[in-house]
Short mmCIF file of C-alpha atoms and ligand atoms in Angstrom, two decimals:
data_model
loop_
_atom_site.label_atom_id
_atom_site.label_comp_id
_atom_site.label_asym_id
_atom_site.label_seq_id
_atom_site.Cartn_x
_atom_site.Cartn_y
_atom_site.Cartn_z
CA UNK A 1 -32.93 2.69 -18.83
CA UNK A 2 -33.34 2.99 -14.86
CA UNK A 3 -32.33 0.22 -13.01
CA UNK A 4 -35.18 -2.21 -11.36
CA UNK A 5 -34.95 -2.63 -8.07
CA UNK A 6 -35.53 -7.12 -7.19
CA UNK A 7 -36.29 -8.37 -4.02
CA UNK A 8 -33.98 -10.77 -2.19
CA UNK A 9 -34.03 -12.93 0.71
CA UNK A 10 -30.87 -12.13 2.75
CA UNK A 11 -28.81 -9.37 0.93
CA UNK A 12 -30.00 -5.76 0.97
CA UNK A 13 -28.83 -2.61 -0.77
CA UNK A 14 -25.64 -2.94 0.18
CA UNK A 15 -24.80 -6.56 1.37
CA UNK A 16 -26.37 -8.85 3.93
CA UNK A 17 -25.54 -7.22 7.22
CA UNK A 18 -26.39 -8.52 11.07
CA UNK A 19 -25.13 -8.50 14.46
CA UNK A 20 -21.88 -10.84 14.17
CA UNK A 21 -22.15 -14.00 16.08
CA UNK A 22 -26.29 -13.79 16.11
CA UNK A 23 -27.45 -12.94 12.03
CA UNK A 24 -23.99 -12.73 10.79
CA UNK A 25 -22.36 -15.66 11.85
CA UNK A 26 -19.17 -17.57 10.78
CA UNK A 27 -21.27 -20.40 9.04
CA UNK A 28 -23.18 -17.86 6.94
CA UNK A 29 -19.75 -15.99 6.21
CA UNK A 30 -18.29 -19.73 5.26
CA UNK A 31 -21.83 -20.05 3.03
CA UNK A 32 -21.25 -17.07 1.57
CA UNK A 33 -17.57 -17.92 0.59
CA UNK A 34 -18.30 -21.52 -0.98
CA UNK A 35 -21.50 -19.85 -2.78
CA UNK A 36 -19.30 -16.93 -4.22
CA UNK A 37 -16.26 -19.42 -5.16
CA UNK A 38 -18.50 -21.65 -7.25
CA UNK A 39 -19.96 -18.23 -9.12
CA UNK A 40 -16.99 -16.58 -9.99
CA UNK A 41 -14.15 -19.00 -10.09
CA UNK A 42 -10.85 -17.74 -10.44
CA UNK A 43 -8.90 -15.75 -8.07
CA UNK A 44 -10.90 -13.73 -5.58
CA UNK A 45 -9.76 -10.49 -3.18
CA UNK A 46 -10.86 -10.24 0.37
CA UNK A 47 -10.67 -7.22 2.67
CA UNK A 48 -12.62 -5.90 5.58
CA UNK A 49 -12.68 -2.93 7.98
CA UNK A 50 -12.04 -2.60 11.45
CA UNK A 51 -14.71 -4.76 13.25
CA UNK A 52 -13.70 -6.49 16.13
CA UNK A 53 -15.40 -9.84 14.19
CA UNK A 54 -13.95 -9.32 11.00
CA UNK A 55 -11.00 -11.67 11.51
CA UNK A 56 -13.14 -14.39 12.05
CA UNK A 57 -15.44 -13.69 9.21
CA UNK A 58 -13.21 -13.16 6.81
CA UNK A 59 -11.45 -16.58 8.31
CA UNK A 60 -14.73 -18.24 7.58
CA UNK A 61 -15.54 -16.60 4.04
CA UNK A 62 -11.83 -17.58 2.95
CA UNK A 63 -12.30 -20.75 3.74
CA UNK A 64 -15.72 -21.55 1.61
CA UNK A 65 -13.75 -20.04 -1.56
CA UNK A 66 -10.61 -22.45 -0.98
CA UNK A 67 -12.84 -25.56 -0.60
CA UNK A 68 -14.10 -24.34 -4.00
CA UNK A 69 -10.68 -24.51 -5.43
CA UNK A 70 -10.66 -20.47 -5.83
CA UNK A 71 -7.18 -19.04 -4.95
CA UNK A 72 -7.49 -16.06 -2.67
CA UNK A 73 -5.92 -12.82 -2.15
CA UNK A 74 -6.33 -11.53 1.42
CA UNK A 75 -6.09 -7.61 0.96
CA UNK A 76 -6.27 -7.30 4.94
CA UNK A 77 -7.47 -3.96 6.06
CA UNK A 78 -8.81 -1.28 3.56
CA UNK A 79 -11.98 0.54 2.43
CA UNK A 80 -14.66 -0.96 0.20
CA UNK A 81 -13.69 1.44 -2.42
CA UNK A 82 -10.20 0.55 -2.03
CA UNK A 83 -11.15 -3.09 -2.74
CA UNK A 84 -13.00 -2.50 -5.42
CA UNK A 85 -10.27 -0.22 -6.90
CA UNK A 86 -8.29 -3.69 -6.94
CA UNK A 87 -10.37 -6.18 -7.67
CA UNK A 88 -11.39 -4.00 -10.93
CA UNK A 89 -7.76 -4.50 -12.16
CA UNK A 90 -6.98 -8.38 -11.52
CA UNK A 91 -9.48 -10.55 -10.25
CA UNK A 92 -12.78 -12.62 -10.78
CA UNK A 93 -14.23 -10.79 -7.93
CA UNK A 94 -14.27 -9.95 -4.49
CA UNK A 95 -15.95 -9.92 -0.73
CA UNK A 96 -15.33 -6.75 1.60
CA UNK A 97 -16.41 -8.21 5.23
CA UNK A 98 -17.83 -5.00 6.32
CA UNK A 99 -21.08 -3.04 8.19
CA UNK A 100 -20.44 0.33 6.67
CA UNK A 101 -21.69 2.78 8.87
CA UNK A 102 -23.84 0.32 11.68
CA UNK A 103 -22.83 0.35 14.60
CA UNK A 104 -19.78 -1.79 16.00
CA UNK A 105 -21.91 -5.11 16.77
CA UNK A 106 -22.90 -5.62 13.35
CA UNK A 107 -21.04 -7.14 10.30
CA UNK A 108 -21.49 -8.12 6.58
CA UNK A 109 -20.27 -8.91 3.51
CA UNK A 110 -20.14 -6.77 0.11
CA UNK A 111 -19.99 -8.75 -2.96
CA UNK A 112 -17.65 -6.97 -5.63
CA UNK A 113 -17.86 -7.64 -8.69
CA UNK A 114 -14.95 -8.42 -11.58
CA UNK A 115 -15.56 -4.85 -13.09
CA UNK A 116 -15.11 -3.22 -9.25
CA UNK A 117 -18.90 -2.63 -8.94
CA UNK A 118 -21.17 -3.83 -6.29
CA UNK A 119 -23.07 -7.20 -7.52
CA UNK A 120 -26.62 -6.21 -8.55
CA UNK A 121 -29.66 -7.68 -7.90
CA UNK A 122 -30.12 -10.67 -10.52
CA UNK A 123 -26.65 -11.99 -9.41
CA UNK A 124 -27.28 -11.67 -5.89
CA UNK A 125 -30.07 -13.68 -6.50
CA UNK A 126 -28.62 -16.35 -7.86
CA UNK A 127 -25.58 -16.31 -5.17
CA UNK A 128 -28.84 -16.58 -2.66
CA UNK A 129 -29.96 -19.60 -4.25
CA UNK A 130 -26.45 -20.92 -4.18
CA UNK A 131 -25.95 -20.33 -0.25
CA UNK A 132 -29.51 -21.95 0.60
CA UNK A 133 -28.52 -24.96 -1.87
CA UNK A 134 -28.08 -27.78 0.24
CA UNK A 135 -25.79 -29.48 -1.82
CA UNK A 136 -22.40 -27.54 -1.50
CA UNK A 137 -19.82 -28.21 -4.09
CA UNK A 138 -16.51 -28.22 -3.10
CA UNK A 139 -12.71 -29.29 -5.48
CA UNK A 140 -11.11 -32.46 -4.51
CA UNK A 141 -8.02 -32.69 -2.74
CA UNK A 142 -6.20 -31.67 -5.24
CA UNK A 143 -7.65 -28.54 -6.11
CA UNK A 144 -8.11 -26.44 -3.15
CA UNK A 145 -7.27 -22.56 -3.65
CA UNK A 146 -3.91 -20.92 -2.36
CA UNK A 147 -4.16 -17.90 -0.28
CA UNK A 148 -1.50 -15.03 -0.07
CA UNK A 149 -1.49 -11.82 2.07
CA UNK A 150 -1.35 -8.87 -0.07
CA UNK A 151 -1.48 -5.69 2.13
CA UNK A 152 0.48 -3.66 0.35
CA UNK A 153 -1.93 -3.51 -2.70
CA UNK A 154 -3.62 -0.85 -0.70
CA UNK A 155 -0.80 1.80 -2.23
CA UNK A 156 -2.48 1.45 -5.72
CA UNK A 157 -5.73 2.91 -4.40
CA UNK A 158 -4.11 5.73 -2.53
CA UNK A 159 -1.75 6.69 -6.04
CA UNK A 160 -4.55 5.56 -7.95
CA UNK A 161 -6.55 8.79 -6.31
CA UNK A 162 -3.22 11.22 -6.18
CA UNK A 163 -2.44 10.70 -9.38
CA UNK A 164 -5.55 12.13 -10.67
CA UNK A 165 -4.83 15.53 -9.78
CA UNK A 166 -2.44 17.65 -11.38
CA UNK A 167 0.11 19.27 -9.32
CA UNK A 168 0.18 19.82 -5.51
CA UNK A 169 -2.93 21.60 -5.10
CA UNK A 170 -3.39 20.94 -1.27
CA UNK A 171 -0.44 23.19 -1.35
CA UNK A 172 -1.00 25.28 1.71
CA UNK A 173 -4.33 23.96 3.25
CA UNK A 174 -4.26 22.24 6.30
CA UNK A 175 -7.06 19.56 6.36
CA UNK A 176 -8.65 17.52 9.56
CA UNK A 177 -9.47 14.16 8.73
CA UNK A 178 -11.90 11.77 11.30
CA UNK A 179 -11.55 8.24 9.49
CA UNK A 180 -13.81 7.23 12.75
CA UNK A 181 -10.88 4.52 13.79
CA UNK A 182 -11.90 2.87 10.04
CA UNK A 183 -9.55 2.00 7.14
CA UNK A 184 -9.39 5.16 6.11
CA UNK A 185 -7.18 5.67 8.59
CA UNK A 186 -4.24 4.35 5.98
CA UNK A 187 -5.85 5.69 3.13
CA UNK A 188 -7.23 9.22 3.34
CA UNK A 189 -4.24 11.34 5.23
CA UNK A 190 -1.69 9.86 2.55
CA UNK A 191 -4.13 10.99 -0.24
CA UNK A 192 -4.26 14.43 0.88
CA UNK A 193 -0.80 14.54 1.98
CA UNK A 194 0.16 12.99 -1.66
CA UNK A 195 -2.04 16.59 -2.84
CA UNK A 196 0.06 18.66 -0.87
CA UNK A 197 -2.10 19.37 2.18
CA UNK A 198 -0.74 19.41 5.95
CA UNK A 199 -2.96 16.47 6.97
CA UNK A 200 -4.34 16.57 11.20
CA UNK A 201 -5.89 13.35 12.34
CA UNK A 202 -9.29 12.52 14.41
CA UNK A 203 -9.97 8.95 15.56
CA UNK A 204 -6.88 8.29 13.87
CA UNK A 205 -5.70 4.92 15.02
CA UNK A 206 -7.97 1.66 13.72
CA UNK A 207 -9.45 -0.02 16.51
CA UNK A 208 -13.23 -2.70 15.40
CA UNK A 209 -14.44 -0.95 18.94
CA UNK A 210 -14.90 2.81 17.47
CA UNK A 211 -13.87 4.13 20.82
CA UNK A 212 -14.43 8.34 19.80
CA UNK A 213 -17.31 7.77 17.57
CA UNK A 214 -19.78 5.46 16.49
CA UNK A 215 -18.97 4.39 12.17
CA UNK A 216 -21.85 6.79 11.13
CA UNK A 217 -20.75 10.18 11.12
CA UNK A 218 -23.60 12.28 11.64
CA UNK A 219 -23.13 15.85 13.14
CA UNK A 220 -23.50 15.12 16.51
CA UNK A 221 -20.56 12.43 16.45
CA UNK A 222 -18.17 15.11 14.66
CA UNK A 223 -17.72 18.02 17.27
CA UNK A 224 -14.21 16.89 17.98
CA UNK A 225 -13.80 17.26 14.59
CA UNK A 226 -15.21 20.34 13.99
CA UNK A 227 -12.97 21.37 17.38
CA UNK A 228 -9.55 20.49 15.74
CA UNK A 229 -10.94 22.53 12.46
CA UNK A 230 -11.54 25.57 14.32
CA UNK A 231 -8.35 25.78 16.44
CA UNK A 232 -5.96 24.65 13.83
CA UNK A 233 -7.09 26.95 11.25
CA UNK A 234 -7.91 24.42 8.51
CA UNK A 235 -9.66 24.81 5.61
CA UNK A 236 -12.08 21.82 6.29
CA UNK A 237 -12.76 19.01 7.73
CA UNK A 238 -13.48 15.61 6.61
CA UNK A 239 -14.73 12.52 8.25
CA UNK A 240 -15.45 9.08 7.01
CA UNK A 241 -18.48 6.21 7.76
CA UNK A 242 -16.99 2.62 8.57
CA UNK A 243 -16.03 1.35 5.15
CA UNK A 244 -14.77 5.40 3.85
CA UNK A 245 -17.34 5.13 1.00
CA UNK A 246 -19.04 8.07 1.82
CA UNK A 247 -17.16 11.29 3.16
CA UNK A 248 -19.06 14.30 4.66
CA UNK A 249 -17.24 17.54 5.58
CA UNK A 250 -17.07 19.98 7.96
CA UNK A 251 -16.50 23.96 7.37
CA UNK A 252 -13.49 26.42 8.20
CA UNK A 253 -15.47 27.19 10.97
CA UNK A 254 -15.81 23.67 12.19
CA UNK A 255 -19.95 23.48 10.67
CA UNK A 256 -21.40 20.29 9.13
CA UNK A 257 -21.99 20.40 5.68
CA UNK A 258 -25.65 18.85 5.13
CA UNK A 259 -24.48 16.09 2.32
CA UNK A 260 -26.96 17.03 -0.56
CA UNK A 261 -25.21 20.58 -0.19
CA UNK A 262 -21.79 18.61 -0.58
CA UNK A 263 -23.47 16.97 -3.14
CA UNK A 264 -24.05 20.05 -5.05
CA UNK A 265 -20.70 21.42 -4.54
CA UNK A 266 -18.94 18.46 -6.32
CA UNK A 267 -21.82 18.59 -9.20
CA UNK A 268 -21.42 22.26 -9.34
CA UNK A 269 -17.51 22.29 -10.19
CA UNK A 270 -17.61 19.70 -12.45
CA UNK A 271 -20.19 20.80 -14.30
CA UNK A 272 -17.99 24.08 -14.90
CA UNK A 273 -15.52 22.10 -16.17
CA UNK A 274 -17.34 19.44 -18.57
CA UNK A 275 -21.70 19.69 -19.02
CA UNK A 276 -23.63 16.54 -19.31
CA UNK A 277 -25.77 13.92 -16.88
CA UNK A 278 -25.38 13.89 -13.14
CA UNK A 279 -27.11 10.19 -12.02
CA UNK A 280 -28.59 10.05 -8.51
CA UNK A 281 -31.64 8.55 -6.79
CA UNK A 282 -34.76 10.07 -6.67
CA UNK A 283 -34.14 10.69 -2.37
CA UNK A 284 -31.30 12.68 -3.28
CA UNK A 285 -32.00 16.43 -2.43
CA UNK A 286 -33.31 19.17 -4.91
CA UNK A 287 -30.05 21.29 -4.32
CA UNK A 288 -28.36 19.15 -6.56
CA UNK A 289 -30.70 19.13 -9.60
CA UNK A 290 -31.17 22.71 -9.21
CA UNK A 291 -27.63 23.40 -9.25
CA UNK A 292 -26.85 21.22 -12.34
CA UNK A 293 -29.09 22.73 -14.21
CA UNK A 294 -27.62 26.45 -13.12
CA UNK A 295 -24.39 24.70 -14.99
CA UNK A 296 -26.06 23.83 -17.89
CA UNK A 297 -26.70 20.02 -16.79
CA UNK A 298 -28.95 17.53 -16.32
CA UNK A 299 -29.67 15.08 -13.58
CA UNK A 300 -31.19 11.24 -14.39
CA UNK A 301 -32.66 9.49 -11.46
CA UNK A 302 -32.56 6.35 -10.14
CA UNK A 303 -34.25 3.57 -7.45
CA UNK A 304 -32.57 4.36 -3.87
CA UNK A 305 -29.38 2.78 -3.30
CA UNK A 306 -25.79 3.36 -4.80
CA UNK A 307 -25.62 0.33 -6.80
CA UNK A 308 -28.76 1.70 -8.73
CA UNK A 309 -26.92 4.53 -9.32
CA UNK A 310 -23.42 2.90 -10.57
CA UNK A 311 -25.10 0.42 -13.11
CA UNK A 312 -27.50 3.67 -14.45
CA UNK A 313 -23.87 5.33 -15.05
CA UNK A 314 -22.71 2.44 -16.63
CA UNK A 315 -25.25 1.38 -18.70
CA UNK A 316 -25.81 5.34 -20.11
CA UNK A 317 -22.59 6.06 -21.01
CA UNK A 318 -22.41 2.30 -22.62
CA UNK A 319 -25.39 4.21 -25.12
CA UNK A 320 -23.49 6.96 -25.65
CA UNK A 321 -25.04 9.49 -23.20
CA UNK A 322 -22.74 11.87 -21.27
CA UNK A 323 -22.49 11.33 -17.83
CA UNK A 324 -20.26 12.57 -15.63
CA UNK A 325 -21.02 12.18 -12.12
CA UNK A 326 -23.38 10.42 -9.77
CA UNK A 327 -24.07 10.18 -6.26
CA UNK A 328 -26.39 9.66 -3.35
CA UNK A 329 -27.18 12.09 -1.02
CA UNK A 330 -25.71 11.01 1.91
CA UNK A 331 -21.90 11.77 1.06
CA UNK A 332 -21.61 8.83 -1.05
CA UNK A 333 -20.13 10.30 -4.57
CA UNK A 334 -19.29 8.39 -7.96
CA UNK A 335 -16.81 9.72 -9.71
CA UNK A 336 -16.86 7.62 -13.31
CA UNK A 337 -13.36 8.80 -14.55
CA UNK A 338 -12.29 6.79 -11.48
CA UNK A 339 -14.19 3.97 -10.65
CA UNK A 340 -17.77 3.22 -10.46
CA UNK A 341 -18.78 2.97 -6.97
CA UNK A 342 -18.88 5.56 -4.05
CA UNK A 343 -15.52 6.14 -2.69
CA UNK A 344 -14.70 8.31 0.47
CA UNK A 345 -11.02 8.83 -0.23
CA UNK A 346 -11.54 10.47 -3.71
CA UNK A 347 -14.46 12.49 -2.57
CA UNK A 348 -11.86 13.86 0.07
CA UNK A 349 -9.52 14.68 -2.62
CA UNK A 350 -11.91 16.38 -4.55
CA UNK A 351 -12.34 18.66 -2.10
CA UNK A 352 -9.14 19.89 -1.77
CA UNK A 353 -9.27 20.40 -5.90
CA UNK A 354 -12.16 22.47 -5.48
CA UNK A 355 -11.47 24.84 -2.75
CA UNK A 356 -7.87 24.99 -4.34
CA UNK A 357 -9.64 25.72 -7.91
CA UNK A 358 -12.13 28.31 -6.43
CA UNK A 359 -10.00 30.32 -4.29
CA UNK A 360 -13.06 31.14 -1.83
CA UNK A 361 -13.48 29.67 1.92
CA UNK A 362 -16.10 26.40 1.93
CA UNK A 363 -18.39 28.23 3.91
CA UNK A 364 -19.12 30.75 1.15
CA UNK A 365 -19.15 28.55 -1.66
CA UNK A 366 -21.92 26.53 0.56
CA UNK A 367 -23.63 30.13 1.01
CA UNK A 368 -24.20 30.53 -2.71
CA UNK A 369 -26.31 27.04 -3.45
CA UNK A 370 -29.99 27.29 -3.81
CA UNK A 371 -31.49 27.13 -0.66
CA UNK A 372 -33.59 24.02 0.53
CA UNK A 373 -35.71 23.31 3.29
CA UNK A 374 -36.00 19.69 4.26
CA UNK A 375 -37.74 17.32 6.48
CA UNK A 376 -37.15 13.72 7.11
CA UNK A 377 -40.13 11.95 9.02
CA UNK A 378 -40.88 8.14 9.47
CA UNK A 379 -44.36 7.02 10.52
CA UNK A 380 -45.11 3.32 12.22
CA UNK A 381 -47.28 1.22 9.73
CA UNK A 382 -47.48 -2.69 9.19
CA UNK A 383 -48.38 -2.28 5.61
CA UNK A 384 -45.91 0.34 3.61
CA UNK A 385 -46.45 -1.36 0.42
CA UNK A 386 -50.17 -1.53 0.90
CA UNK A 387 -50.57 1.92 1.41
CA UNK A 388 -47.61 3.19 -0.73
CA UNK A 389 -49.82 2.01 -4.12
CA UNK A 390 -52.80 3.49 -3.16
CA UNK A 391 -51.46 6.95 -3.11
CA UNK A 392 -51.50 7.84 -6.91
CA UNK A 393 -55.21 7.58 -6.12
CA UNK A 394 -55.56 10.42 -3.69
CA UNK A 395 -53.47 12.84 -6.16
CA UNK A 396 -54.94 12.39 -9.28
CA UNK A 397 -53.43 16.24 -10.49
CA UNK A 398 -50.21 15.93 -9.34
CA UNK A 399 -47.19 14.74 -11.59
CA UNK A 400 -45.51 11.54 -9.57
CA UNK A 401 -42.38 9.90 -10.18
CA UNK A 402 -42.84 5.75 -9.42
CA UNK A 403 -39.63 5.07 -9.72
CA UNK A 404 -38.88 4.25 -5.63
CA UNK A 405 -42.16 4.46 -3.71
CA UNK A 406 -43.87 7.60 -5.17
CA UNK A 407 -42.87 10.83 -5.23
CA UNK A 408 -45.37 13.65 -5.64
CA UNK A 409 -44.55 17.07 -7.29
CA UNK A 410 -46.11 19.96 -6.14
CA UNK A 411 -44.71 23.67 -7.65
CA UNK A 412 -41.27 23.53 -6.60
CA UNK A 413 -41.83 21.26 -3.62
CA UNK A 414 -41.95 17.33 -3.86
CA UNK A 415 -42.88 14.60 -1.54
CA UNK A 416 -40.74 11.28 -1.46
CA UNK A 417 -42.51 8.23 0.85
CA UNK A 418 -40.71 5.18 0.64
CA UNK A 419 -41.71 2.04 2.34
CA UNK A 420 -38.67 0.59 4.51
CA UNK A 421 -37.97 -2.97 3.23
CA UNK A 422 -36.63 -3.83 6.76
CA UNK A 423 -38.84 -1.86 9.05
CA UNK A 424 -42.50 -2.30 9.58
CA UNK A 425 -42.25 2.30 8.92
CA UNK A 426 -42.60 4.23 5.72
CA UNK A 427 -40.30 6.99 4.96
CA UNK A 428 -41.16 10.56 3.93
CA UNK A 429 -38.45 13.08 2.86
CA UNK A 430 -39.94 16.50 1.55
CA UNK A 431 -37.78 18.85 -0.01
CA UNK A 432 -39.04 22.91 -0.65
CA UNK A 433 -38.21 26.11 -0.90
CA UNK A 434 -38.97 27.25 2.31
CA UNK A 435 -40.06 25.89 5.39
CA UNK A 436 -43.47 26.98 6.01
CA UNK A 437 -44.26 25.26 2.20
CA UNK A 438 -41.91 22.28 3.77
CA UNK A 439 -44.69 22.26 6.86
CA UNK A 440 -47.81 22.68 4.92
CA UNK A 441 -46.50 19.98 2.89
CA UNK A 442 -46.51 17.70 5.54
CA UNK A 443 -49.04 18.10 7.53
CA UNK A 444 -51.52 17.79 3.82
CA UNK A 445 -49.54 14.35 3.33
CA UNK A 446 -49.99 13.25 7.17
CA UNK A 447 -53.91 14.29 7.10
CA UNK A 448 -53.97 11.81 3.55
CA UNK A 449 -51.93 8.95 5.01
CA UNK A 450 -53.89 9.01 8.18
CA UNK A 451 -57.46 8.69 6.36
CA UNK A 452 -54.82 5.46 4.02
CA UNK A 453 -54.06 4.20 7.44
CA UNK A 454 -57.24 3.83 9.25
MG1 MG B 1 -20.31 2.67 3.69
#
């Protein structure tokens, strides 16, 4: 029922991604473009964020889907889930020219699919073989594609969101938003203003070189953020990475919400309102598990990565099974009654519904989750897989989950190591109760993968 992870040769998780001008060059953007206009012929959408190299990118990528007579609809600036919101409704598919959350050198491209979901591994595949063909095809003379400039599309998404909440409920609240000088920058403050909310602004202005923060926004990156929060009073705060897929949040008091905890939030009032299956991969923290099942839910997990998650979603509630939310941990949400992908904007919206709905400040409603102890670790080693399937061996007792890398069980405690499919490192996360079990944990796990090692 899971989705199967497949290996590929240049697209990852999310999209091939590399420094622009040196991996992610024009010619492998035009590649990408003639490979993706002979696969899905028709009319295909384009958008990217604010990278500095997107213009020429997106130049080059346009260009490879004209030659291949596809007509193309340049959505100019906008979030991936934006995008996807669009393509979902009118076209054969669609490329987002983005690097999500790496830093500002890097670019990429996001293939979306005619249903608004990220293309999954067996069609990536096949696009592969298409770019490393050495025989492009491209229409005669006669039938090259048409492009037109559609900016304004971008209003759908934003009344596409608003319009799923009843009411005004922002009513009151003010709310700081960081878009990190991303597309959310057009999106996100008219969404909450569209709830109601009196909307402040962070890194405000787009601008590809991400002058206040870098496009990942971890804790350290937010304190201006958090700043604004505390001074103007607001109920929260709310920043974005560089495509505004994900959203993470700060407090009333200006502290960063760890994301499985905003996770668990989101799971926690919607399970109140509706029970059924939350989907998520098997990295995501325990908090959220433990707190659907508090509700009277269940949670189904998945290989790491959101597109693993979407498809899962998808393919369960094709057979009938109820699901009715998904996410990763990392801020990256799902909401199925809206689209099937992560999107930042709606998660920010959300937010507003639930405070609004619960009455309470954030900070107490993130006092009353389960508590979790955490700790992420990485470890140097030339052979992850290697090592990785020789684990089950050394815990022959232990229930394990083989679903991404293994993940061991022990009592309420589990360990997940991961081998990085980029990185010569492995990956442990281990999630427990409290930290001296989280420590124990780990130093048992380190003393086994040493004796692996050597
Ligand atoms: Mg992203």
């Amino acid at each position: 029922m899971t989705a199967q992870k497949m290996q590929k040769r240049l697209f990852g998780t999310n999209g091939v991604r590399g420094i622009a001008g040196k991996d992610m060059t024009p010619d492998l953007a035009f590649s990408i473009g003639l490979a993706l206009g002979r696969m899905r012929k028709g009319r295909i959408a384009v958008g990217r964020d604010t990278r500095t190299s997107g213009e020429t990118l997106g130049k080059a990528l346009k260009a490879g889907l004209l030659a291949t007579g596809c007509d193309v609809d340049d959505c100019g600036i906008l979030p991936t889930p934006a995008l996807q919101y669009l393509v979902r409704d009118d076209y054969s598919g669609g490329a987002m020219i983005t690097a999500s959350h790496n830093p500002p050198e890097y670019n990429g491209v996001k293939i979306i699919e005619p249903d608004g979901t990220e293309m999954g591994d067996e069609e990536t595949i096949r696009l592969e073989g298409l770019i490393f063909s050495s025989r492009p095809e491209v229409a005669s003379w006669d039938q090259a594609g048409k492009e037109r400039q559609v900016p304004h599309l971008i209003n759908r998404y934003i009344e596409g969101i608003i319009s799923r909440f009843c009411g005004l409920p922002g009513n009151g609240m003010t709310v700081v938003v960081d878009p990190g000088s991303g597309p959310a920058c057009v999106t996100t403050p008219k969404i909450l203003e569209g709830l109601g909310c009196r909307v402040l602004t962070v890194n405000g202005i787009m601008d590809g070189t991400f002058p206040g923060r870098l496009p990942e926004p971890s804790a350290e990156g937010l304190k201006n953020l958090s700043d604004l929060v505390i001074c103007s009073g607001a109920s929260f705060g709310v920043a974005h990475d560089g495509d505004a897929d994900r959203a993470v949040f700060v407090d009333e008091k200006g502290r960063y919400i760890e994301e499985n905890a905003e996770f668990a939030l989101v799971v926690q009032s919607i399970c109140r309102k509706k029970k059924g299956i939350i989907v998520t991969p098997v990295s995501s923290g325990q908090v959220v598990e433990e707190t659907a099942r508090a509700e009277g839910s269940t949670v189904r997990y998945t290989p790491v990565g959101s597109i693993y998650v979407a498809r899962t979603m998808r393919t369960l509630l094709e057979n009938g099974e109820p699901v009715i939310f998904g996410g990763e941990g990392n801020g990256g949400l799902i909401f199925p009654d809206h689209q099937f992908c992560r999107d930042g904007g709606m998660t920010a919206a959300m937010m507003v519904s639930l405070l609004a709905g619960s009455g309470k400040k954030l900070s107490d409603l993130v006092s009353c989750l389960p508590e979790r102890y955490i700790i992420k670790e990485k470890i140097a080693v030339k052979n992850g897989d290697e090592i990785i399937a020789s684990l089950p061996g050394c815990y022959p007792n232990s229930r394990l989950d083989l679903t991404d890398g293994i993940k061991i069980f022990s009592g309420d405690s589990w360990a997940l190591i991961r081998a990085s499919g980029t990185e010569p490192i492995i990956r442990i996360i281990i999630d427990t109760k409290t930290s001296s079990a989280g420590n124990e944990f780990s130093q048992e796990l380190k003393s086994r993968l040493k004796n692996v090692v050597e």
